[in-house]
mmCIF file of C-alpha atoms and ligand atoms in Angstrom:
data_model
loop_
_atom_site.group_PDB
_atom_site.id
_atom_site.type_symbol
_atom_site.label_atom_id
_atom_site.label_comp_id
_atom_site.label_asym_id
_atom_site.label_seq_id
_atom_site.Cartn_x
_atom_site.Cartn_y
_atom_site.Cartn_z
ATOM 1 C CA MET A 927 -1.369 15.843 8.350
ATOM 2 C CA LYS A 928 -2.730 17.893 6.520
ATOM 3 C CA ILE A 929 -3.779 15.316 3.337
ATOM 4 C CA GLU A 930 -3.123 17.784 -0.048
ATOM 5 C CA SER A 931 -3.378 14.117 -2.342
ATOM 6 C CA ILE A 932 -3.823 10.539 -2.979
ATOM 7 C CA THR A 933 -3.129 9.322 -6.004
ATOM 8 C CA LEU A 934 -5.259 5.693 -7.231
ATOM 9 C CA ARG A 935 -3.974 3.762 -8.931
ATOM 10 C CA GLU A 936 -4.399 0.031 -10.982
ATOM 11 C CA ILE A 937 -1.354 -1.387 -11.905
ATOM 12 C CA HIS A 938 -1.508 -4.968 -13.237
ATOM 13 C CA MET A 939 1.312 -7.696 -11.741
ATOM 14 C CA PRO A 940 0.576 -11.051 -13.686
ATOM 15 C CA LEU A 941 1.934 -13.616 -11.295
ATOM 16 C CA VAL A 942 5.221 -16.204 -11.229
ATOM 17 C CA HIS A 943 2.906 -19.345 -10.886
ATOM 18 C CA CYS A 944 -0.959 -19.403 -11.255
ATOM 19 C CA PHE A 945 -2.713 -20.183 -6.990
ATOM 20 C CA GLU A 946 -5.543 -22.023 -7.398
ATOM 21 C CA THR A 947 -8.107 -22.278 -3.908
ATOM 22 C CA SER A 948 -11.648 -22.685 -3.250
ATOM 23 C CA PHE A 949 -12.490 -20.005 -5.277
ATOM 24 C CA GLY A 950 -10.468 -20.461 -8.454
ATOM 25 C CA ARG A 951 -7.432 -19.541 -10.299
ATOM 26 C CA VAL A 952 -6.085 -16.044 -10.134
ATOM 27 C CA TYR A 953 -2.983 -16.072 -13.123
ATOM 28 C CA GLY A 954 -2.096 -12.208 -11.847
ATOM 29 C CA ARG A 955 -3.255 -9.986 -9.802
ATOM 30 C CA ARG A 956 -5.220 -6.555 -10.807
ATOM 31 C CA ILE A 957 -4.616 -4.379 -7.887
ATOM 32 C CA LEU A 958 -4.725 -0.980 -6.281
ATOM 33 C CA LEU A 959 -2.453 1.076 -5.001
ATOM 34 C CA VAL A 960 -2.649 4.289 -3.440
ATOM 35 C CA GLY A 961 -0.528 7.719 -2.205
ATOM 36 C CA VAL A 962 -0.811 10.102 -1.064
ATOM 37 C CA GLU A 963 0.971 13.196 -0.081
ATOM 38 C CA ALA A 964 1.137 15.212 3.652
ATOM 39 C CA ASP A 965 3.217 18.041 4.263
ATOM 40 C CA GLY A 966 5.452 17.083 2.180
ATOM 41 C CA VAL A 967 6.015 13.051 2.449
ATOM 42 C CA ARG A 968 4.353 10.519 0.324
ATOM 43 C CA GLY A 969 3.381 7.512 1.835
ATOM 44 C CA TRP A 970 1.632 4.221 -0.142
ATOM 45 C CA GLY A 971 -0.667 2.016 0.489
ATOM 46 C CA GLU A 972 -2.016 -1.114 -1.580
ATOM 47 C CA CYS A 973 -5.399 -1.920 -2.284
ATOM 48 C CA VAL A 974 -6.178 -5.843 -0.932
ATOM 49 C CA ALA A 975 -9.351 -6.566 -3.241
ATOM 50 C CA GLY A 976 -9.733 -9.818 -5.326
ATOM 51 C CA GLU A 977 -10.333 -9.803 -9.099
ATOM 52 C CA ASP A 978 -13.223 -11.161 -8.380
ATOM 53 C CA PRO A 979 -15.810 -11.306 -5.345
ATOM 54 C CA TYR A 980 -14.507 -14.733 -3.457
ATOM 55 C CA TYR A 981 -11.978 -14.505 -1.225
ATOM 56 C CA SER A 982 -14.270 -11.074 0.216
ATOM 57 C CA SER A 983 -17.774 -9.095 -1.576
ATOM 58 C CA GLU A 984 -15.173 -6.243 -2.823
ATOM 59 C CA TRP A 985 -13.109 -6.529 -6.161
ATOM 60 C CA THR A 986 -10.877 -4.572 -7.808
ATOM 61 C CA GLU A 987 -14.368 -2.528 -8.959
ATOM 62 C CA THR A 988 -15.105 -1.717 -5.743
ATOM 63 C CA ALA A 989 -13.050 0.025 -4.363
ATOM 64 C CA TRP A 990 -12.390 1.911 -6.640
ATOM 65 C CA PRO A 991 -15.475 3.898 -7.075
ATOM 66 C CA THR A 992 -15.142 3.811 -3.285
ATOM 67 C CA ILE A 993 -12.295 5.336 -2.420
ATOM 68 C CA LYS A 994 -13.352 8.352 -5.281
ATOM 69 C CA ASN A 995 -16.404 9.380 -4.223
ATOM 70 C CA TYR A 996 -16.300 8.314 -0.083
ATOM 71 C CA LEU A 997 -13.238 7.716 1.376
ATOM 72 C CA ALA A 998 -10.676 9.857 -0.340
ATOM 73 C CA PRO A 999 -12.793 13.319 0.431
ATOM 74 C CA LEU A 1000 -13.414 11.891 4.037
ATOM 75 C CA LEU A 1001 -9.565 11.883 3.926
ATOM 76 C CA MET A 1002 -9.124 15.535 2.607
ATOM 77 C CA ALA A 1003 -12.003 16.301 4.885
ATOM 78 C CA SER A 1004 -9.879 18.541 6.995
ATOM 79 C CA ALA A 1005 -6.253 17.914 9.121
ATOM 80 C CA LEU A 1006 -5.368 14.670 10.664
ATOM 81 C CA GLU A 1007 -3.619 14.149 13.899
ATOM 82 C CA VAL A 1008 -1.814 10.693 12.940
ATOM 83 C CA GLY A 1009 -3.251 7.013 10.675
ATOM 84 C CA ARG A 1010 -5.022 5.787 13.630
ATOM 85 C CA ASP A 1011 -7.258 8.564 13.436
ATOM 86 C CA CYS A 1012 -8.937 7.391 10.074
ATOM 87 C CA GLU A 1013 -10.987 4.345 11.305
ATOM 88 C CA ALA A 1014 -13.000 7.518 12.621
ATOM 89 C CA ARG A 1015 -12.722 9.523 10.108
ATOM 90 C CA PHE A 1016 -14.207 6.463 8.068
ATOM 91 C CA ALA A 1017 -17.038 5.351 10.646
ATOM 92 C CA ARG A 1018 -19.612 6.347 8.484
ATOM 93 C CA VAL A 1019 -18.835 3.674 5.235
ATOM 94 C CA ARG A 1020 -19.694 0.452 6.108
ATOM 95 C CA GLY A 1021 -17.184 -1.915 5.000
ATOM 96 C CA HIS A 1022 -15.356 -1.233 2.194
ATOM 97 C CA ARG A 1023 -12.994 -3.058 5.163
ATOM 98 C CA MET A 1024 -10.166 -3.564 2.052
ATOM 99 C CA ALA A 1025 -9.944 -0.066 0.130
ATOM 100 C CA LYS A 1026 -10.103 2.141 3.427
ATOM 101 C CA ALA A 1027 -7.047 -0.133 4.450
ATOM 102 C CA ALA A 1028 -5.368 0.856 1.384
ATOM 103 C CA LEU A 1029 -6.101 4.584 2.935
ATOM 104 C CA GLU A 1030 -5.223 4.301 6.357
ATOM 105 C CA ASN A 1031 -2.055 2.376 5.793
ATOM 106 C CA ALA A 1032 -0.480 4.905 3.228
ATOM 107 C CA VAL A 1033 -1.108 7.416 5.679
ATOM 108 C CA TRP A 1034 0.521 5.495 8.560
ATOM 109 C CA ASP A 1035 3.252 5.008 6.407
ATOM 110 C CA ALA A 1036 3.438 9.065 5.791
ATOM 111 C CA GLU A 1037 3.166 9.285 9.258
ATOM 112 C CA ALA A 1038 6.192 7.118 9.294
ATOM 113 C CA ARG A 1039 7.976 8.770 6.917
ATOM 114 C CA GLN A 1040 7.500 11.960 8.546
ATOM 115 C CA LYS A 1041 8.410 11.330 11.698
ATOM 116 C CA GLN A 1042 11.705 9.204 10.459
ATOM 117 C CA LEU A 1043 10.647 6.222 12.015
ATOM 118 C CA PRO A 1044 10.253 2.607 11.173
ATOM 119 C CA LEU A 1045 6.555 1.934 10.340
ATOM 120 C CA TRP A 1046 7.396 -0.899 12.298
ATOM 121 C CA LYS A 1047 7.553 0.806 15.869
ATOM 122 C CA LEU A 1048 5.015 3.212 15.125
ATOM 123 C CA LEU A 1049 2.485 0.227 15.276
ATOM 124 C CA GLY A 1050 4.042 -0.701 18.173
ATOM 125 C CA GLY A 1051 6.082 -3.567 16.882
ATOM 126 C CA THR A 1052 8.762 -5.430 19.630
ATOM 127 C CA ARG A 1053 10.990 -7.830 16.253
ATOM 128 C CA ARG A 1054 14.040 -7.804 15.005
ATOM 129 C CA GLU A 1055 12.803 -10.544 12.459
ATOM 130 C CA ILE A 1056 9.837 -12.418 11.769
ATOM 131 C CA ALA A 1057 9.539 -16.730 11.040
ATOM 132 C CA CYS A 1058 7.881 -17.043 6.854
ATOM 133 C CA GLY A 1059 5.582 -19.430 5.921
ATOM 134 C CA VAL A 1060 4.056 -20.114 1.888
ATOM 135 C CA SER A 1061 0.205 -20.872 1.787
ATOM 136 C CA ILE A 1062 0.988 -22.934 -1.717
ATOM 137 C CA GLY A 1063 -2.322 -23.626 -3.467
ATOM 138 C CA ILE A 1064 -3.637 -26.149 -5.663
ATOM 139 C CA GLN A 1065 -1.890 -28.355 -7.918
ATOM 140 C CA ASP A 1066 -1.945 -30.265 -11.040
ATOM 141 C CA SER A 1067 -1.700 -33.650 -8.735
ATOM 142 C CA PRO A 1068 -0.511 -34.435 -5.507
ATOM 143 C CA GLU A 1069 3.222 -35.422 -7.149
ATOM 144 C CA GLN A 1070 2.879 -31.690 -8.720
ATOM 145 C CA LEU A 1071 2.056 -30.096 -5.166
ATOM 146 C CA LEU A 1072 4.688 -32.474 -3.446
ATOM 147 C CA GLN A 1073 7.746 -31.526 -5.652
ATOM 148 C CA LYS A 1074 7.041 -27.712 -5.005
ATOM 149 C CA ILE A 1075 7.328 -28.529 -0.634
ATOM 150 C CA GLU A 1076 10.143 -30.174 -1.615
ATOM 151 C CA THR A 1077 11.424 -26.815 -2.793
ATOM 152 C CA GLU A 1078 9.709 -24.658 -0.347
ATOM 153 C CA LEU A 1079 11.634 -26.519 2.520
ATOM 154 C CA ALA A 1080 14.879 -26.378 0.569
ATOM 155 C CA ALA A 1081 14.513 -22.472 0.555
ATOM 156 C CA GLY A 1082 14.488 -22.128 4.319
ATOM 157 C CA TYR A 1083 10.103 -22.112 4.856
ATOM 158 C CA ARG A 1084 8.797 -22.859 8.741
ATOM 159 C CA ARG A 1085 5.878 -24.019 7.939
ATOM 160 C CA ILE A 1086 3.679 -24.976 5.169
ATOM 161 C CA LYS A 1087 0.155 -24.021 4.360
ATOM 162 C CA ILE A 1088 -1.478 -26.164 1.736
ATOM 163 C CA LYS A 1089 -5.746 -25.376 0.091
ATOM 164 C CA VAL A 1090 -7.302 -27.941 0.949
ATOM 165 C CA LYS A 1091 -11.176 -29.108 -0.467
ATOM 166 C CA PRO A 1092 -14.006 -31.637 -0.443
ATOM 167 C CA GLY A 1093 -11.590 -34.601 -3.359
ATOM 168 C CA TRP A 1094 -8.667 -32.335 -2.735
ATOM 169 C CA ASP A 1095 -7.873 -33.425 0.982
ATOM 170 C CA LEU A 1096 -6.988 -35.921 2.587
ATOM 171 C CA ASN A 1097 -5.390 -37.894 0.105
ATOM 172 C CA VAL A 1098 -2.558 -35.284 -0.737
ATOM 173 C CA LEU A 1099 -2.625 -34.474 3.196
ATOM 174 C CA GLU A 1100 -1.679 -38.421 3.072
ATOM 175 C CA LYS A 1101 1.059 -38.262 0.800
ATOM 176 C CA ILE A 1102 3.212 -35.347 2.648
ATOM 177 C CA ARG A 1103 3.105 -36.859 5.732
ATOM 178 C CA SER A 1104 3.913 -40.313 4.035
ATOM 179 C CA ARG A 1105 6.863 -38.005 2.262
ATOM 180 C CA TRP A 1106 7.445 -35.479 5.386
ATOM 181 C CA ALA A 1107 5.965 -36.971 9.206
ATOM 182 C CA ASP A 1108 7.129 -34.139 11.294
ATOM 183 C CA ILE A 1109 6.907 -30.861 9.103
ATOM 184 C CA VAL A 1110 4.762 -28.215 10.570
ATOM 185 C CA LEU A 1111 1.537 -28.079 8.070
ATOM 186 C CA SER A 1112 -1.444 -26.081 8.251
ATOM 187 C CA VAL A 1113 -4.371 -26.617 5.518
ATOM 188 C CA ASP A 1114 -6.545 -23.721 4.552
ATOM 189 C CA ALA A 1115 -9.907 -24.385 3.208
ATOM 190 C CA ASN A 1116 -11.504 -20.768 2.055
ATOM 191 C CA SER A 1117 -15.128 -22.003 3.424
ATOM 192 C CA ALA A 1118 -15.063 -24.820 1.499
ATOM 193 C CA TYR A 1119 -16.616 -27.819 3.844
ATOM 194 C CA THR A 1120 -19.982 -27.215 6.124
ATOM 195 C CA LEU A 1121 -20.512 -28.529 9.741
ATOM 196 C CA ASP A 1122 -22.157 -32.027 7.507
ATOM 197 C CA GLN A 1123 -18.845 -32.678 6.974
ATOM 198 C CA VAL A 1124 -17.934 -33.316 10.404
ATOM 199 C CA GLU A 1125 -17.287 -36.969 10.515
ATOM 200 C CA HIS A 1126 -14.975 -35.817 7.630
ATOM 201 C CA LEU A 1127 -13.441 -32.999 9.217
ATOM 202 C CA ARG A 1128 -12.383 -35.354 11.738
ATOM 203 C CA LYS A 1129 -10.340 -37.029 10.017
ATOM 204 C CA PHE A 1130 -7.933 -34.312 9.771
ATOM 205 C CA ASP A 1131 -6.814 -35.051 13.310
ATOM 206 C CA ALA A 1132 -3.891 -37.909 12.008
ATOM 207 C CA PHE A 1133 -1.921 -35.654 9.718
ATOM 208 C CA LYS A 1134 -1.037 -33.565 12.760
ATOM 209 C CA LEU A 1135 -1.576 -30.779 11.295
ATOM 210 C CA LEU A 1136 -1.090 -26.364 13.055
ATOM 211 C CA MET A 1137 -4.312 -25.539 12.449
ATOM 212 C CA MET A 1138 -7.450 -25.958 9.716
ATOM 213 C CA GLU A 1139 -8.157 -22.515 8.472
ATOM 214 C CA GLN A 1140 -11.501 -21.174 8.161
ATOM 215 C CA PRO A 1141 -13.380 -24.613 7.253
ATOM 216 C CA LEU A 1142 -16.239 -23.172 7.069
ATOM 217 C CA TRP A 1143 -18.775 -19.879 6.142
ATOM 218 C CA ASN A 1144 -16.299 -17.428 5.632
ATOM 219 C CA ASP A 1145 -19.645 -14.807 7.794
ATOM 220 C CA GLU A 1146 -20.684 -17.496 10.399
ATOM 221 C CA ILE A 1147 -18.353 -18.362 13.633
ATOM 222 C CA TYR A 1148 -20.840 -19.998 15.826
ATOM 223 C CA LEU A 1149 -20.930 -23.111 14.029
ATOM 224 C CA HIS A 1150 -16.827 -22.838 14.415
ATOM 225 C CA ALA A 1151 -17.080 -23.273 17.638
ATOM 226 C CA ARG A 1152 -19.750 -26.850 17.471
ATOM 227 C CA LEU A 1153 -16.356 -27.923 15.122
ATOM 228 C CA GLN A 1154 -13.999 -26.923 18.036
ATOM 229 C CA LYS A 1155 -15.760 -28.784 20.324
ATOM 230 C CA SER A 1156 -15.719 -32.043 18.007
ATOM 231 C CA ILE A 1157 -11.892 -31.869 16.582
ATOM 232 C CA GLN A 1158 -8.495 -31.563 17.959
ATOM 233 C CA THR A 1159 -7.217 -30.110 15.368
ATOM 234 C CA ALA A 1160 -6.837 -26.145 15.885
ATOM 235 C CA ILE A 1161 -9.812 -24.192 13.925
ATOM 236 C CA CYS A 1162 -7.393 -20.859 12.439
ATOM 237 C CA LEU A 1163 -10.451 -18.237 11.876
ATOM 238 C CA ASP A 1164 -9.643 -15.923 8.431
ATOM 239 C CA GLU A 1165 -12.762 -14.416 6.844
ATOM 240 C CA SER A 1166 -14.691 -14.653 9.755
ATOM 241 C CA ILE A 1167 -12.920 -12.093 11.534
ATOM 242 C CA LEU A 1168 -13.389 -8.913 10.718
ATOM 243 C CA ASN A 1169 -12.448 -6.947 13.266
ATOM 244 C CA ALA A 1170 -11.861 -6.968 17.806
ATOM 245 C CA ARG A 1171 -15.587 -7.709 18.622
ATOM 246 C CA ASP A 1172 -16.045 -10.668 16.470
ATOM 247 C CA ALA A 1173 -12.064 -11.769 17.439
ATOM 248 C CA ASP A 1174 -12.979 -10.877 21.407
ATOM 249 C CA PHE A 1175 -16.730 -13.134 20.724
ATOM 250 C CA ALA A 1176 -14.883 -16.666 18.880
ATOM 251 C CA LEU A 1177 -11.933 -16.533 21.337
ATOM 252 C CA GLU A 1178 -14.573 -16.315 23.975
ATOM 253 C CA ILE A 1179 -16.702 -19.065 22.409
ATOM 254 C CA GLY A 1180 -13.589 -20.364 21.650
ATOM 255 C CA ALA A 1181 -14.715 -20.931 18.063
ATOM 256 C CA ALA A 1182 -11.001 -20.893 17.612
ATOM 257 C CA ARG A 1183 -7.697 -21.349 18.815
ATOM 258 C CA ILE A 1184 -5.219 -19.087 15.958
ATOM 259 C CA ILE A 1185 -6.805 -16.416 14.017
ATOM 260 C CA ASN A 1186 -4.773 -14.727 11.112
ATOM 261 C CA ILE A 1187 -5.071 -11.419 10.915
ATOM 262 C CA LYS A 1188 -4.857 -9.391 7.533
ATOM 263 C CA VAL A 1189 -4.885 -5.790 7.286
ATOM 264 C CA GLY A 1190 -6.766 -4.982 5.012
ATOM 265 C CA ARG A 1191 -9.614 -7.797 5.938
ATOM 266 C CA VAL A 1192 -10.583 -5.872 8.997
ATOM 267 C CA GLY A 1193 -9.722 -1.722 7.573
ATOM 268 C CA GLY A 1194 -6.525 -0.770 8.582
ATOM 269 C CA PHE A 1195 -3.563 -0.612 11.071
ATOM 270 C CA THR A 1196 -6.033 0.320 13.835
ATOM 271 C CA GLU A 1197 -8.132 -2.479 14.200
ATOM 272 C CA ALA A 1198 -5.220 -5.080 13.118
ATOM 273 C CA LYS A 1199 -3.900 -4.320 16.423
ATOM 274 C CA LYS A 1200 -7.060 -3.948 18.534
ATOM 275 C CA ILE A 1201 -7.191 -7.717 17.619
ATOM 276 C CA HIS A 1202 -3.696 -8.474 18.366
ATOM 277 C CA ASP A 1203 -4.712 -7.153 21.768
ATOM 278 C CA VAL A 1204 -7.471 -8.793 22.255
ATOM 279 C CA ALA A 1205 -5.566 -12.762 21.127
ATOM 280 C CA LEU A 1206 -2.889 -11.731 23.337
ATOM 281 C CA ARG A 1207 -5.253 -10.633 26.237
ATOM 282 C CA HIS A 1208 -6.690 -14.515 25.005
ATOM 283 C CA ASP A 1209 -3.102 -15.638 24.844
ATOM 284 C CA VAL A 1210 -3.856 -17.120 21.125
ATOM 285 C CA PRO A 1211 -1.473 -16.696 18.869
ATOM 286 C CA VAL A 1212 -1.478 -14.779 15.568
ATOM 287 C CA TRP A 1213 0.084 -14.863 12.046
ATOM 288 C CA CYS A 1214 -0.310 -12.682 9.271
ATOM 289 C CA GLY A 1215 -1.786 -13.751 6.068
ATOM 290 C CA GLY A 1216 -0.870 -12.553 2.843
ATOM 291 C CA MET A 1217 -3.462 -11.688 -0.349
ATOM 292 C CA LEU A 1218 -0.736 -12.250 -2.558
ATOM 293 C CA GLU A 1219 0.553 -9.027 -2.364
ATOM 294 C CA SER A 1220 2.777 -6.727 -4.392
ATOM 295 C CA GLY A 1221 5.912 -5.265 -2.466
ATOM 296 C CA VAL A 1222 4.246 -1.931 -1.337
ATOM 297 C CA GLY A 1223 0.885 -4.250 0.815
ATOM 298 C CA ARG A 1224 4.186 -6.958 0.662
ATOM 299 C CA SER A 1225 6.743 -4.382 3.620
ATOM 300 C CA HIS A 1226 3.501 -3.601 6.075
ATOM 301 C CA ASN A 1227 2.490 -7.269 6.154
ATOM 302 C CA ILE A 1228 6.448 -6.805 7.504
ATOM 303 C CA ALA A 1229 6.207 -4.529 9.521
ATOM 304 C CA LEU A 1230 2.496 -6.023 11.713
ATOM 305 C CA SER A 1231 4.355 -9.123 11.967
ATOM 306 C CA THR A 1232 6.458 -7.884 14.322
ATOM 307 C CA LEU A 1233 4.394 -7.236 17.248
ATOM 308 C CA GLU A 1234 4.958 -9.998 20.271
ATOM 309 C CA ASN A 1235 1.575 -11.535 19.497
ATOM 310 C CA PHE A 1236 2.360 -12.312 16.298
ATOM 311 C CA ARG A 1237 4.236 -15.323 17.544
ATOM 312 C CA LEU A 1238 3.300 -18.147 14.452
ATOM 313 C CA PRO A 1239 4.960 -17.952 11.014
ATOM 314 C CA GLY A 1240 2.990 -15.672 8.415
ATOM 315 C CA ASP A 1241 2.046 -16.559 5.091
ATOM 316 C CA VAL A 1242 4.856 -13.104 4.238
ATOM 317 C CA SER A 1243 6.559 -14.908 1.512
ATOM 318 C CA ALA A 1244 9.706 -13.337 -0.510
ATOM 319 C CA SER A 1245 8.848 -11.477 -3.998
ATOM 320 C CA LYS A 1246 10.532 -13.703 -6.716
ATOM 321 C CA ARG A 1247 7.886 -16.508 -4.792
ATOM 322 C CA TYR A 1248 5.353 -14.669 -6.245
ATOM 323 C CA TRP A 1249 6.765 -11.503 -9.473
ATOM 324 C CA LYS A 1250 9.599 -11.800 -11.158
ATOM 325 C CA GLU A 1251 9.666 -8.067 -11.006
ATOM 326 C CA ASP A 1252 7.930 -6.999 -7.235
ATOM 327 C CA ILE A 1253 8.030 -2.729 -7.671
ATOM 328 C CA ILE A 1254 9.956 -2.498 -4.284
ATOM 329 C CA GLU A 1255 13.697 -1.797 -4.050
ATOM 330 C CA PRO A 1256 15.410 -4.128 -2.460
ATOM 331 C CA GLU A 1257 12.856 -6.876 -3.310
ATOM 332 C CA VAL A 1258 11.218 -9.075 0.012
ATOM 333 C CA GLU A 1259 14.550 -11.458 1.033
ATOM 334 C CA VAL A 1260 13.510 -14.572 3.391
ATOM 335 C CA ARG A 1261 16.652 -15.881 5.372
ATOM 336 C CA ALA A 1262 17.692 -19.209 4.526
ATOM 337 C CA ASP A 1263 16.667 -19.965 8.227
ATOM 338 C CA GLY A 1264 12.869 -18.679 7.010
ATOM 339 C CA MET A 1265 13.171 -15.363 9.040
ATOM 340 C CA ILE A 1266 13.126 -12.105 7.296
ATOM 341 C CA ALA A 1267 15.608 -9.147 9.130
ATOM 342 C CA ILE A 1268 13.368 -6.038 10.649
ATOM 343 C CA SER A 1269 15.276 -3.320 8.715
ATOM 344 C CA ASP A 1270 16.163 -0.287 10.968
ATOM 345 C CA ALA A 1271 15.438 2.798 8.328
ATOM 346 C CA PRO A 1272 12.880 5.346 8.071
ATOM 347 C CA GLY A 1273 8.653 3.442 6.848
ATOM 348 C CA THR A 1274 8.714 0.264 5.498
ATOM 349 C CA GLY A 1275 12.928 -0.099 5.442
ATOM 350 C CA TYR A 1276 11.629 -1.036 0.852
ATOM 351 C CA GLN A 1277 11.803 1.874 -1.451
ATOM 352 C CA VAL A 1278 8.635 2.268 -3.350
ATOM 353 C CA ARG A 1279 10.153 1.510 -7.417
ATOM 354 C CA GLU A 1280 7.905 4.474 -9.352
ATOM 355 C CA ASP A 1281 9.408 3.628 -12.194
ATOM 356 C CA LEU A 1282 7.217 -0.094 -12.516
ATOM 357 C CA VAL A 1283 4.646 0.968 -10.920
ATOM 358 C CA ARG A 1284 4.329 3.409 -13.913
ATOM 359 C CA LYS A 1285 4.823 0.709 -15.801
ATOM 360 C CA PHE A 1286 2.448 -1.265 -14.781
ATOM 361 C CA THR A 1287 -0.505 1.265 -13.977
ATOM 362 C CA VAL A 1288 -3.322 1.202 -16.198
ATOM 363 C CA ARG A 1289 -5.578 4.241 -14.241
ATOM 364 C CA GLU A 1290 -4.420 6.409 -12.274
ATOM 365 C CA GLU A 1291 -6.650 9.775 -10.952
ATOM 366 C CA THR A 1292 -5.596 12.510 -9.035
ATOM 367 C CA PHE A 1293 -8.041 14.277 -6.387
ATOM 368 C CA ARG A 1294 -7.113 17.503 -4.544
ATOM 369 C CA ALA A 1295 -8.003 18.672 -1.543
ATOM 370 C CA GLY A 1296 -10.652 20.529 -1.587
ATOM 371 C CA LYS A 1297 -11.703 19.241 -4.582
HETATM 372 O O1 OSB B 2784 -7.286 -17.303 2.386
HETATM 373 O O2 OSB B 2784 -5.791 -16.467 3.203
HETATM 374 C C1 OSB B 2784 -6.235 -17.580 1.724
HETATM 375 C C2 OSB B 2784 -4.749 -15.579 -0.526
HETATM 376 C C3 OSB B 2784 -5.551 -14.240 -2.570
HETATM 377 C C4 OSB B 2784 -7.215 -15.253 -0.905
HETATM 378 C C5 OSB B 2784 -7.430 -15.674 -0.426
HETATM 379 C C6 OSB B 2784 -6.299 -16.259 1.422
HETATM 380 C C7 OSB B 2784 -4.342 -16.732 0.413
HETATM 381 C C8 OSB B 2784 -3.175 -16.930 0.424
HETATM 382 C C9 OSB B 2784 -1.993 -16.652 -0.007
HETATM 383 O O3 OSB B 2784 -3.116 -18.683 1.228
HETATM 384 C C10 OSB B 2784 -1.318 -16.346 0.877
HETATM 385 C C11 OSB B 2784 0.337 -15.373 -0.074
HETATM 386 O O4 OSB B 2784 1.181 -15.952 -0.055
HETATM 387 O O5 OSB B 2784 -0.394 -14.225 -0.349
HETATM 388 MG MG1 MG B 2785 -6.869 -18.000 4.206
#
């Protein structure tokens, strides 16, 4: 594949509901989309970096110049065989995984379209439907949270995950469990606790959670193993796992019993697949995390979730939970049984609505090979 040009765009999309984590609240997204042109086909990728450097050190404003000045020129320097080759091509650039993933995934997307294969098959997936959960942000009141949970359960979602932080944790879990004793329930702390709070974290065991996601520091694995020895609830690592070596280490020392794979956080489909394989070898389930993606990133998350070890419901939910109008057609729909049906169409099975992309674009730049 010879990449002839790469178009980088920033689009603005207001969220239907604001989303609050232990980092703060977001009302809308500034999303970078990339389009790669190769041998007459266009592949799409989404950079999942946030508006601020809170979830990770990358954010919208670091991704743009990293793609423009380093990654796009590397990608267009010479032809590559397949999407898998991007990782080696980008290796001299340290970090910037979300920027790398946007390009790498666009190349996989182009490769699937060129080969007239569904992306999920190209990735090695086998599932014909995937299970969906929802991630519910911190609300203004516990009553508001209960109302949201009720709505999502009625929509069929198979796992409820709530965001927690000190002061918004045991009190709300108490209320949720007294109303729904048996629903599949998780918490995500986004590093809101420290190991000094082990006694407090042990109290989560009473609520029969499917998992506790990223309780401690984002750059720490070992201390999660210490915590896991002291609590019954399964720890799931998100922020701490940046590559397959991290995953292998974490599982070997018992720092987690579950891994959340986000394709942006780990630098693209190639590394995501490696983490999937490492977890499978350890007989540890993985699930697909979300980053409030537009339909482009969402459709890639769906394709990835068809791999066999994605054994738990992902944070891959319907377009309408996030957007008044998503930029793909059809929009992502979740069936009443909480599943998404996987399409047999070539590529992602979703078409990018370029009219809407243009409408939402606030800046755009095209880079060409040899320039
Ligand atoms: O930690 O999983 C997270 C959103 C932004 C940043 C981090 C996280 C999240 C979510 C939302 O939980 C998942 C989604 O619905 O896309
Ligand atoms: Mg998380």
